[in-house]
mmCIF file of C-alpha atoms in Angstrom:
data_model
loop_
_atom_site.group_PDB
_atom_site.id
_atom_site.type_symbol
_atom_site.label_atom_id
_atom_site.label_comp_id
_atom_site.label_asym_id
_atom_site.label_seq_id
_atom_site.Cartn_x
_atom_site.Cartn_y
_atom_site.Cartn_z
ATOM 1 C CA UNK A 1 60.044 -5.547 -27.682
ATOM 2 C CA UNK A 2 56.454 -5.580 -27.220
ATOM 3 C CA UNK A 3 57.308 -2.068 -24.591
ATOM 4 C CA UNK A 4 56.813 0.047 -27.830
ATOM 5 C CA UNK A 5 53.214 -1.011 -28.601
ATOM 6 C CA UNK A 6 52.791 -1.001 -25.152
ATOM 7 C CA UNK A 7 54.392 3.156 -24.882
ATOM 8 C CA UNK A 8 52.213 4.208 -28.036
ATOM 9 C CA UNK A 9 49.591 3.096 -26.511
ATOM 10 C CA UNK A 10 50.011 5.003 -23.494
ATOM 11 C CA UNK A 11 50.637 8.210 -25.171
ATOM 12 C CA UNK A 12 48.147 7.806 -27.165
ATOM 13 C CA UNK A 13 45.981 7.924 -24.584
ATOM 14 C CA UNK A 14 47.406 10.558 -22.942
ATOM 15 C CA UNK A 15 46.704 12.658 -26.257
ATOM 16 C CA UNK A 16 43.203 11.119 -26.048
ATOM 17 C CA UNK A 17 42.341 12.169 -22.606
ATOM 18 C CA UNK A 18 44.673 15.579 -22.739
ATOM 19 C CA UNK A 19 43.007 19.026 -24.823
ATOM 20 C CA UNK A 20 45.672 19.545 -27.603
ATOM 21 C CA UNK A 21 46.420 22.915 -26.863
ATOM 22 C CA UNK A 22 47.472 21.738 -23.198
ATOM 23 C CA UNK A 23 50.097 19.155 -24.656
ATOM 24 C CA UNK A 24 53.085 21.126 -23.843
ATOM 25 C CA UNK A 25 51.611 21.401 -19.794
ATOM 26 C CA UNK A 26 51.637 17.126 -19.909
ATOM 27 C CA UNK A 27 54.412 17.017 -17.024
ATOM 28 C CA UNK A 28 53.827 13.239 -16.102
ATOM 29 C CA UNK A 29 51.366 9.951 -17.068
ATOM 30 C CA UNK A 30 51.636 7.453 -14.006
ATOM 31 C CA UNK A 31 50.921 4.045 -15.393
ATOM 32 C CA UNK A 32 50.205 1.093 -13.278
ATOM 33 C CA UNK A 33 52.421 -2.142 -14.214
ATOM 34 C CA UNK A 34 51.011 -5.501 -12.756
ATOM 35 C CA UNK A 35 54.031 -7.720 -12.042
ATOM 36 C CA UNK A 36 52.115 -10.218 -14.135
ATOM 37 C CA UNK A 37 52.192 -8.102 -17.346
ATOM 38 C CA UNK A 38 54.781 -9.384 -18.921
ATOM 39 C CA UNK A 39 56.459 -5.872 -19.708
ATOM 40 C CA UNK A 40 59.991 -4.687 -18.520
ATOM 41 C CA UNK A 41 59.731 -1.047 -17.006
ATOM 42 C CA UNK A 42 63.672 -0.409 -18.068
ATOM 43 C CA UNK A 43 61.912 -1.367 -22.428
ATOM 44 C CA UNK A 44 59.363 1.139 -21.490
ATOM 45 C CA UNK A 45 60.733 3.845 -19.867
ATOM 46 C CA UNK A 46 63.539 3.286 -23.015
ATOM 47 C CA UNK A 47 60.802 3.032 -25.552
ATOM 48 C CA UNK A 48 58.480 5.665 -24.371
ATOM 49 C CA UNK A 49 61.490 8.499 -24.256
ATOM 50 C CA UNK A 50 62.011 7.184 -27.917
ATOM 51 C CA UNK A 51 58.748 8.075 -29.356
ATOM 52 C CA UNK A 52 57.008 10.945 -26.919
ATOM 53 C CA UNK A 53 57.824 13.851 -28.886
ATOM 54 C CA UNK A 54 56.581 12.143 -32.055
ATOM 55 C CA UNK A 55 52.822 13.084 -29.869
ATOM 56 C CA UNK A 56 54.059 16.487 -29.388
ATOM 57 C CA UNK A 57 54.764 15.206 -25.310
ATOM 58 C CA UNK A 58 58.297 16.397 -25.368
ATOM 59 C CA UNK A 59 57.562 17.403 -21.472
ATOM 60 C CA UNK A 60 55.997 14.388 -20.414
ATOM 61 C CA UNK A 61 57.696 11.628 -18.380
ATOM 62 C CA UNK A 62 56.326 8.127 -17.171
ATOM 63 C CA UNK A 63 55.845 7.370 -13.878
ATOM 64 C CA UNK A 64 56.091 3.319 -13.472
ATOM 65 C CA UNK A 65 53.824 2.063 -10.299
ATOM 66 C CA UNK A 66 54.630 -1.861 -10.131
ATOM 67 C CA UNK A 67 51.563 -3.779 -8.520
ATOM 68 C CA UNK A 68 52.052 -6.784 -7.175
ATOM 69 C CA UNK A 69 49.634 -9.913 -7.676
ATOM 70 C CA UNK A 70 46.550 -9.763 -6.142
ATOM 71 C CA UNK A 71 45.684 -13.783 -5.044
ATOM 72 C CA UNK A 72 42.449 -15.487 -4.246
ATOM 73 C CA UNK A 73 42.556 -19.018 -3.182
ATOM 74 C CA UNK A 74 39.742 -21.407 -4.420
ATOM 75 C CA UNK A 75 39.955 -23.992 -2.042
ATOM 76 C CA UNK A 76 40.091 -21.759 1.025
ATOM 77 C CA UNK A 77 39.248 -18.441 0.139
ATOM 78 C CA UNK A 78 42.550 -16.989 1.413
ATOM 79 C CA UNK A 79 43.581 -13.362 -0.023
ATOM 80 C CA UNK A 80 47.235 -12.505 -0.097
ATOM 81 C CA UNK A 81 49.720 -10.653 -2.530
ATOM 82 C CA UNK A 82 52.332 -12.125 -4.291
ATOM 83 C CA UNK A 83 56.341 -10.171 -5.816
ATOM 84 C CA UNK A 84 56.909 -13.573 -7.894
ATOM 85 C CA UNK A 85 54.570 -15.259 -10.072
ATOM 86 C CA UNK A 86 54.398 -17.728 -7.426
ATOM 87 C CA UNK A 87 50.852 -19.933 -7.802
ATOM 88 C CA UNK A 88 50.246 -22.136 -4.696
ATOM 89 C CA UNK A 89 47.906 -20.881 -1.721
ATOM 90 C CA UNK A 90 50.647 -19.276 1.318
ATOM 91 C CA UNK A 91 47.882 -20.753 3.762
ATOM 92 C CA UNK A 92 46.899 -23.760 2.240
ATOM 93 C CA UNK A 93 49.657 -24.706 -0.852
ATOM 94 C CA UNK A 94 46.210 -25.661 -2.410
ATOM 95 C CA UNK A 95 47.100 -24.307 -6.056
ATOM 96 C CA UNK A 96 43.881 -23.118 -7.485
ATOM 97 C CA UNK A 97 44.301 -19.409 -7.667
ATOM 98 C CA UNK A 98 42.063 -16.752 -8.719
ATOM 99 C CA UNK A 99 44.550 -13.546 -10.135
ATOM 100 C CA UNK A 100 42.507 -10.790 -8.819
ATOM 101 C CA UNK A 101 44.773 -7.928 -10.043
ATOM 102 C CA UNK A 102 48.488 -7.263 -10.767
ATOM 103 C CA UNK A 103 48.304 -8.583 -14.434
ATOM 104 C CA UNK A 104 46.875 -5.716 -16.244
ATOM 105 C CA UNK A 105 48.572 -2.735 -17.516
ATOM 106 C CA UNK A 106 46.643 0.935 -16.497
ATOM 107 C CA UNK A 107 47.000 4.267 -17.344
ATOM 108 C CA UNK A 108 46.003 5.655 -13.933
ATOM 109 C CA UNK A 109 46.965 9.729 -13.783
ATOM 110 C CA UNK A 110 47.750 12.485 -16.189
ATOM 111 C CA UNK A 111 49.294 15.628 -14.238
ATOM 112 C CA UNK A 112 49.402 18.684 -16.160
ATOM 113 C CA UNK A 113 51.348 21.695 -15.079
ATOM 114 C CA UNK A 114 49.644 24.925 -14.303
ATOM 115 C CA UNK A 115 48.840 27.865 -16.785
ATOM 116 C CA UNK A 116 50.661 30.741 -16.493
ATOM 117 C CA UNK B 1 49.672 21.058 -11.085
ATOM 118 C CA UNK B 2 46.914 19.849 -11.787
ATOM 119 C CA UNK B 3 45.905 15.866 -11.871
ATOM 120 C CA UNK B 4 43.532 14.010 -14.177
ATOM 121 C CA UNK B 5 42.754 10.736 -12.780
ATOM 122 C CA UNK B 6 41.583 8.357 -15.304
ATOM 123 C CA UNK B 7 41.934 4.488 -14.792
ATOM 124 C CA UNK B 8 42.061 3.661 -18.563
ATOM 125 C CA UNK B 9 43.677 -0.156 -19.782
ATOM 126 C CA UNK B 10 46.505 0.672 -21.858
ATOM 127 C CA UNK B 11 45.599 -2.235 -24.402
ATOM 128 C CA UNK B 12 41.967 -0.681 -24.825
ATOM 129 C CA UNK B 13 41.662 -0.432 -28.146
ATOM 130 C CA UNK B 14 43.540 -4.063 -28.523
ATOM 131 C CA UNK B 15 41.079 -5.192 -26.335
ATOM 132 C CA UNK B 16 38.265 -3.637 -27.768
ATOM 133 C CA UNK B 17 38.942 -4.936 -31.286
ATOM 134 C CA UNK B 18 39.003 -8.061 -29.977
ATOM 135 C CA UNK B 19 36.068 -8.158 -27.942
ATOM 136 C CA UNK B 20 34.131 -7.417 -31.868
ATOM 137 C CA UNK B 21 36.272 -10.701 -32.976
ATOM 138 C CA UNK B 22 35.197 -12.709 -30.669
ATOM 139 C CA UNK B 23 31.231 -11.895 -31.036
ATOM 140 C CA UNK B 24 31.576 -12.500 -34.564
ATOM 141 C CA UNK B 25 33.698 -15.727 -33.944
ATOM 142 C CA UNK B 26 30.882 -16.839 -31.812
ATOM 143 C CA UNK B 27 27.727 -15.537 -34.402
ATOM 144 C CA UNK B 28 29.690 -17.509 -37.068
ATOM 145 C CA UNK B 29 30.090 -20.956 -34.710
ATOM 146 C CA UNK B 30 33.925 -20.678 -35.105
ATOM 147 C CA UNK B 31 36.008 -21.893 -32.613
ATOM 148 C CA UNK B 32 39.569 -19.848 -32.856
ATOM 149 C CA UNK B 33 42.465 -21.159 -31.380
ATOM 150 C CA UNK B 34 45.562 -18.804 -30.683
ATOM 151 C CA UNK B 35 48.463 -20.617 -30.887
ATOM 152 C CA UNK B 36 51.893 -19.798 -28.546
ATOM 153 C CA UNK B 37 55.268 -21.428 -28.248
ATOM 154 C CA UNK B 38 58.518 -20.992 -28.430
ATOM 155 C CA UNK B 39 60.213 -21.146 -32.025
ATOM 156 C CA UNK B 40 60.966 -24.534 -33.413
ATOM 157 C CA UNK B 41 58.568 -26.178 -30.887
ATOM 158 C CA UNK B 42 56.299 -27.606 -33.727
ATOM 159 C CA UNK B 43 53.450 -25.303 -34.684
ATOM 160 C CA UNK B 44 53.712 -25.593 -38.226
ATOM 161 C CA UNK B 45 53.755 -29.062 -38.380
ATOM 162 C CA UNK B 46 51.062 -29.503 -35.559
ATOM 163 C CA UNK B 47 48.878 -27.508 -37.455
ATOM 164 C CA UNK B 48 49.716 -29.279 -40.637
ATOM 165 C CA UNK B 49 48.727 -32.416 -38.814
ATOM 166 C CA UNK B 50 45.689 -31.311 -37.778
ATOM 167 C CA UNK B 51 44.901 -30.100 -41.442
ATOM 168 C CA UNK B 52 45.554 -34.306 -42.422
ATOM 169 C CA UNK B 53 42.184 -34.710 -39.948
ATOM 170 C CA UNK B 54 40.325 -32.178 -41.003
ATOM 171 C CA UNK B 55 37.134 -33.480 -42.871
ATOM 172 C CA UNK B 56 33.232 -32.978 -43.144
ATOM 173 C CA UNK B 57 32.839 -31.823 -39.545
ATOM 174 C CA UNK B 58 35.869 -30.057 -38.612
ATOM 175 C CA UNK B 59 37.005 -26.758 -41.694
ATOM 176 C CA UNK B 60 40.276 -25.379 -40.777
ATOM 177 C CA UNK B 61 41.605 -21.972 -41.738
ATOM 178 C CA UNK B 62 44.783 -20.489 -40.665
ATOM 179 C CA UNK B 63 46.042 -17.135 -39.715
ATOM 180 C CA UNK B 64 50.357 -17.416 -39.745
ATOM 181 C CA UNK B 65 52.060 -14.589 -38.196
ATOM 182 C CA UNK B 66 55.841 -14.762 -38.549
ATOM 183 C CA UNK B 67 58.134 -12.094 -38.652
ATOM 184 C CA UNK B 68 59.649 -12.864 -42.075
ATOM 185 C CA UNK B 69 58.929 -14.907 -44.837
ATOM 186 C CA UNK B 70 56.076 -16.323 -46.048
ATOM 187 C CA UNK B 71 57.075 -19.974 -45.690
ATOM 188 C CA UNK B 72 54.604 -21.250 -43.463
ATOM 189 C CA UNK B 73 51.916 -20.033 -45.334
ATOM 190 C CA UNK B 74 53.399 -21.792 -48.140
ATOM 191 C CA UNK B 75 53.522 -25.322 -46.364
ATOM 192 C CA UNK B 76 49.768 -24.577 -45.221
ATOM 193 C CA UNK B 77 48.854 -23.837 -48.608
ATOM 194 C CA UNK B 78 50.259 -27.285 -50.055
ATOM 195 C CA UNK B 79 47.275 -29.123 -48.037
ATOM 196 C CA UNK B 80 44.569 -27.088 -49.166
ATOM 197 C CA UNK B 81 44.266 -25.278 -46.579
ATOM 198 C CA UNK B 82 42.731 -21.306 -46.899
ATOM 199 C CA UNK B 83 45.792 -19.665 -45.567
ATOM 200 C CA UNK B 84 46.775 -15.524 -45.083
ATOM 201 C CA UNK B 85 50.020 -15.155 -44.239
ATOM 202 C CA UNK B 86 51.014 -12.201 -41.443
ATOM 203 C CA UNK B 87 54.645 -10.543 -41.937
ATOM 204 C CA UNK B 88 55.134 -8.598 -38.288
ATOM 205 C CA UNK B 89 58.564 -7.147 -40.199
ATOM 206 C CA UNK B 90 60.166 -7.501 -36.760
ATOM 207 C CA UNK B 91 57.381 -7.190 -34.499
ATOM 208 C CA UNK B 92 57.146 -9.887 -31.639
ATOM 209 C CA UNK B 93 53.399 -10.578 -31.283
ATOM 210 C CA UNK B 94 50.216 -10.570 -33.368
ATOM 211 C CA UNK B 95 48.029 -7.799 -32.218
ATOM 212 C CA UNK B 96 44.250 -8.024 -32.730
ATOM 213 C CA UNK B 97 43.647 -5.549 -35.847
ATOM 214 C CA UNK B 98 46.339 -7.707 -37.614
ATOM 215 C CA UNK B 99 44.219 -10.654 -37.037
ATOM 216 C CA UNK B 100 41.488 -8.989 -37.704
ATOM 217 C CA UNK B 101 42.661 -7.631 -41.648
ATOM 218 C CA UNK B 102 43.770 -11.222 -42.005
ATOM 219 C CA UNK B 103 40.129 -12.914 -41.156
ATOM 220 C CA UNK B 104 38.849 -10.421 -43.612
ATOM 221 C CA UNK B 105 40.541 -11.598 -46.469
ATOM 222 C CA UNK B 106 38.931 -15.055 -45.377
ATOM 223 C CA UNK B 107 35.612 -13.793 -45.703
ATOM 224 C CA UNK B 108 34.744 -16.175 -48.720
ATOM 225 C CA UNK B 109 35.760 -19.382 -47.065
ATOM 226 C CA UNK B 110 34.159 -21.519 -45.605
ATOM 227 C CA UNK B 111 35.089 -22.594 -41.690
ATOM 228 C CA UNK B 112 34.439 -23.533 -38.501
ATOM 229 C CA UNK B 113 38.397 -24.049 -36.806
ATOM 230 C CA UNK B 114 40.590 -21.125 -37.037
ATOM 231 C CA UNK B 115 44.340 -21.251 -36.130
ATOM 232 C CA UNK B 116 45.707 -18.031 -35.259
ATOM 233 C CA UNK B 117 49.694 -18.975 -35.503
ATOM 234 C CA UNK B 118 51.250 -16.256 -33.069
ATOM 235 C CA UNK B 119 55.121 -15.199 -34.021
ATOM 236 C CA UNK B 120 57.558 -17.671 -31.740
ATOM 237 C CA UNK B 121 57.683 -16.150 -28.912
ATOM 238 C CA UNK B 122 56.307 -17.209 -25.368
ATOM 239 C CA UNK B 123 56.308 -14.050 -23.683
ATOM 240 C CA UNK B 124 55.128 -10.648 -25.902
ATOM 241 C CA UNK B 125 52.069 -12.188 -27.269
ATOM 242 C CA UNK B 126 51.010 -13.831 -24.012
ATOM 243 C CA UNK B 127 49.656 -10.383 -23.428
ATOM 244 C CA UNK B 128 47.767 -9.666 -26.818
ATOM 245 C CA UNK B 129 44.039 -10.751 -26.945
ATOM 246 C CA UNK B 130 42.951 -11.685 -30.091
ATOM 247 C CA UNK B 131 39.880 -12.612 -29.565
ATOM 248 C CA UNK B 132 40.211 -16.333 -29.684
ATOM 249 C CA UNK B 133 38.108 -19.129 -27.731
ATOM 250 C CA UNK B 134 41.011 -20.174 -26.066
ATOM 251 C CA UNK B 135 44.888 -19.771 -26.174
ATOM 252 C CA UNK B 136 46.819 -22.886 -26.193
ATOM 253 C CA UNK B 137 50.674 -23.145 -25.663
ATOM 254 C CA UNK B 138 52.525 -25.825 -27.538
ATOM 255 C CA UNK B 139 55.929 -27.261 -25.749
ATOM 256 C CA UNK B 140 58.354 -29.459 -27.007
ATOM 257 C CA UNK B 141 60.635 -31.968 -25.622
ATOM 258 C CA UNK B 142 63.836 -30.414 -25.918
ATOM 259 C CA UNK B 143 63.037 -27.158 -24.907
ATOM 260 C CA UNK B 144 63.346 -27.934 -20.720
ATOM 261 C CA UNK B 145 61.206 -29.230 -18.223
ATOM 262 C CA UNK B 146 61.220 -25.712 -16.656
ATOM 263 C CA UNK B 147 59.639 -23.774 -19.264
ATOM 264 C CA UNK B 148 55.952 -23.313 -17.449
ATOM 265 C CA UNK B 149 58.067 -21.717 -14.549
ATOM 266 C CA UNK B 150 59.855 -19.319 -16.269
ATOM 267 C CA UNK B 151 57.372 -18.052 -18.967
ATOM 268 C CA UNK B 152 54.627 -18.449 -16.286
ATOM 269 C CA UNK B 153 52.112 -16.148 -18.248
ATOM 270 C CA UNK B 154 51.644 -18.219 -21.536
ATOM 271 C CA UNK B 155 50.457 -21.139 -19.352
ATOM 272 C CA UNK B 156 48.356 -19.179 -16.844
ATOM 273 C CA UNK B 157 46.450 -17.920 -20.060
ATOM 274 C CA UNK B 158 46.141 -21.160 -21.763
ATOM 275 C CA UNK B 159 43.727 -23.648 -22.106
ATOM 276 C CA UNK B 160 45.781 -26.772 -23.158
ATOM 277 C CA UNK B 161 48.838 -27.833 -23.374
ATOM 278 C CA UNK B 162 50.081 -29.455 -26.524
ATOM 279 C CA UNK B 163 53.911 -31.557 -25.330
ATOM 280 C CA UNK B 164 55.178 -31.913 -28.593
ATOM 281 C CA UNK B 165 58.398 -34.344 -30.597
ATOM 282 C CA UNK B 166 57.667 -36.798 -27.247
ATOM 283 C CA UNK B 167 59.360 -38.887 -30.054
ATOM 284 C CA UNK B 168 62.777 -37.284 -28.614
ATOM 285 C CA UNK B 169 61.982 -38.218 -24.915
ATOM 286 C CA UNK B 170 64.503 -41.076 -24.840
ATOM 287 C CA UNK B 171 67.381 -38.759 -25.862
ATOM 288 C CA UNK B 172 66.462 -35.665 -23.342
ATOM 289 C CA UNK B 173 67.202 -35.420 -19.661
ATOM 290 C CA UNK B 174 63.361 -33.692 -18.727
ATOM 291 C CA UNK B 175 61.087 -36.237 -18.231
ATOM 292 C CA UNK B 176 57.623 -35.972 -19.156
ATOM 293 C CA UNK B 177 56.071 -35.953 -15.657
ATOM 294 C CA UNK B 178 57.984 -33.388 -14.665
ATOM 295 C CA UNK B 179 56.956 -31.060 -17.628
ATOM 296 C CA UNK B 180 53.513 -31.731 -16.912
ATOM 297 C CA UNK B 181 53.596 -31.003 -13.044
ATOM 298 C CA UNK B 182 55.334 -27.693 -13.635
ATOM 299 C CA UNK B 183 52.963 -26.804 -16.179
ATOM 300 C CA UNK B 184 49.545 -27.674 -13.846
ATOM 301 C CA UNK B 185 51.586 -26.216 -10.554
ATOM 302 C CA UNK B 186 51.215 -23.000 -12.775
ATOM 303 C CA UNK B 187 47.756 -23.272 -13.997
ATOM 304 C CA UNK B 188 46.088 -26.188 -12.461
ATOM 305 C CA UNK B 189 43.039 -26.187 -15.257
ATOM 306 C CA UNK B 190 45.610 -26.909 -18.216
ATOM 307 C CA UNK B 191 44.384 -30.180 -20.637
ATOM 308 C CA UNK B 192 47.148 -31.720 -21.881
ATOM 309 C CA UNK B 193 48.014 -33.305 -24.999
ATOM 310 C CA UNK B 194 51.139 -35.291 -25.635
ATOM 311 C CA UNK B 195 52.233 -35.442 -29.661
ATOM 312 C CA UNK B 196 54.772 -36.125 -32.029
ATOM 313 C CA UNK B 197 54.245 -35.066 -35.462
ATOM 314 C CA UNK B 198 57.069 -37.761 -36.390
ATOM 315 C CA UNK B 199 54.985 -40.701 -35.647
ATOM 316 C CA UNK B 200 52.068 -39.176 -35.345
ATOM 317 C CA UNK B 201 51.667 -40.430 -31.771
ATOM 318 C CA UNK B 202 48.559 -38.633 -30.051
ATOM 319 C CA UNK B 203 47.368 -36.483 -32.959
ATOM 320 C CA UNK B 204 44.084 -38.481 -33.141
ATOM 321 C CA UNK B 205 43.254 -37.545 -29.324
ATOM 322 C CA UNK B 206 44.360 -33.940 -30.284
ATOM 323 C CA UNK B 207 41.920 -33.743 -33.169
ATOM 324 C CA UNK B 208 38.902 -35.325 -31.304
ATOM 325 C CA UNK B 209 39.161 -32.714 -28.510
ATOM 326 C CA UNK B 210 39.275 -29.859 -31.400
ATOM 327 C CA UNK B 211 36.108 -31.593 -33.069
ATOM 328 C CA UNK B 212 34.399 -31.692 -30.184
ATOM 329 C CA UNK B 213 34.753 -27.495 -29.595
ATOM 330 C CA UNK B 214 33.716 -27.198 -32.858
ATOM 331 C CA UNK B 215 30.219 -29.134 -32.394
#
């Protein structure tokens, strides 16, 4: 259940990134989940409702983008995207691949509801 | 609404922490090896192994991280070994400022090898940098030849491969070969090692290659 570290984390940055006094306006944090990065989006989601009001978050909810893997083959330069963690070439089969993107975890957008 | 768009890693401060291990693992000429597996594959007995080779040239120290008990630590300790045991209390994975508090209270040893002993698991702390030179993913016999295919991210981050109890090959269905060629169809730059800390078959070659990094 590495998900938790992985939630904290996010709201932590959300705090990080957010002025406190705007907390309560968080409405959503999209985070962008590389299909190589090893995390289940069902252990977050779970995990991050768990702890969010321990930030003072209670409004906030996570939007999960999955990204797929982002290829580069050595041998013959090929660029393609991958759903599996699949690693031979779909041109060549060569199996030298370059992961380009899709195995990092991002926090990419904080949307914050408007003052009234 | 209104939309702050930041593209910030969530491990960042993991990372970060990390990043100042690995400069000082580099200012201080150790070479730090982060150790994944499943549990039971061997660790603590590989490492004990490569404590038995350990001489003039090559210093070990070793960072344990189990989720209970202190056990390992213990069987480390019995070869002389500077050992500082890490008790996750259920977590799954070391994370970096763990490590780090743990090479701290090393800080009046002397080394050049450090084991980092990641909590049996191949999947949570596949994602952790630690700052280690390299990651390296120990596999035994009886665990399936399919392993590399379905814990693909373990062996895509690790340097070597270390097939472990080959003793027990006669007595399992997966053949070696077949390990092997799922492991390098997975990541093609993999070295691998083939041990048994039974007979001690292929320890020697394993402790050569770690001498050599340690040059």
């Amino acid at each position: 259940m590495h998900e938790l570290t992985i939630a904290r984390n996010i709201l932590e940055i959300v705090c990080q990134a957010t002025p406190e006094e705007h907390y309560a306006r968080a409405e959503f944090v999209k985070v962008k989940l590389g299909k190589f990065s090893n995390v289940l989006p069902e252990a977050l989601r779970f995990s991050f409702e768990v702890i969010k009001e321990n930030y003072g978050l209670k409004n906030i909810n996570l939007i999960i983008k999955e990204e797929p893997l982002h290829l580069r083959c050595i041998e013959c330069g090929a660029l393609f995207d991958s759903q599996d963690a699949v690693f031979s070439c779909m041109v060549c089969k060569g199996s030298s691949l370059e992961v380009l993107d899709g195995d990092l975890l991002k926090v990419s957008e904080i949307g914050l509801r408007e003052e009234k | 609404m209104s939309v702050l768009t930041i593209e910030r890693k969530v491990l960042e401060k993991n990372d970060m922490i990390a990043s100042e291990l690995r400069s000082e693992f580099k200012e201080r000429e150790i070479f730090a090896i982060n150790i994944l597996s499943s549990p039971g594959s061997g660790k603590t007995s590989i490492i004990e192994q490569i404590a038995r080779c350990s001489n003039g040239e090559l210093k070990a120290a070793v960072i344990a991280g189990d989720v209970q008990t202190d056990n390992d630590a213990r069987r480390i300790d019995k070869l002389g070994i500077p050992v500082v045991q890490i008790v996750t209390n259920g977590g799954c994975h070391l994370e970096a400022d763990l490590v780090r508090d743990a090479y701290r209270k090393l800080s009046a040893e002397k080394f050049n090898f450090l084991i980092i002993e990641n909590v049996g698991n191949l999947v949570c702390p596949a994602g952790f940098d630690l700052g280690e030179s390299i990651k390296a993913v120990i596999l035994s016999t009886t665990e399936g030849e399919d392993k590399p295919l379905k814990y693909p991210a373990a062996f895509r981050k690790a340097s070597i491969l270390v097939i472990n109890k080959t003793d027990l090959l006669p007595y399992v269905s997966a053949p070696i070969w077949e390990i092997k060629r799922n492991a390098l169809s997975v990541n093609p730059a993999l070295s691998i090692f083939e041990t048994s800390c039974k007979t001690g078959k292929g320890i020697k070659e394993l402790c050569s290659w770690i001498k050599l990094q340690c040059k």
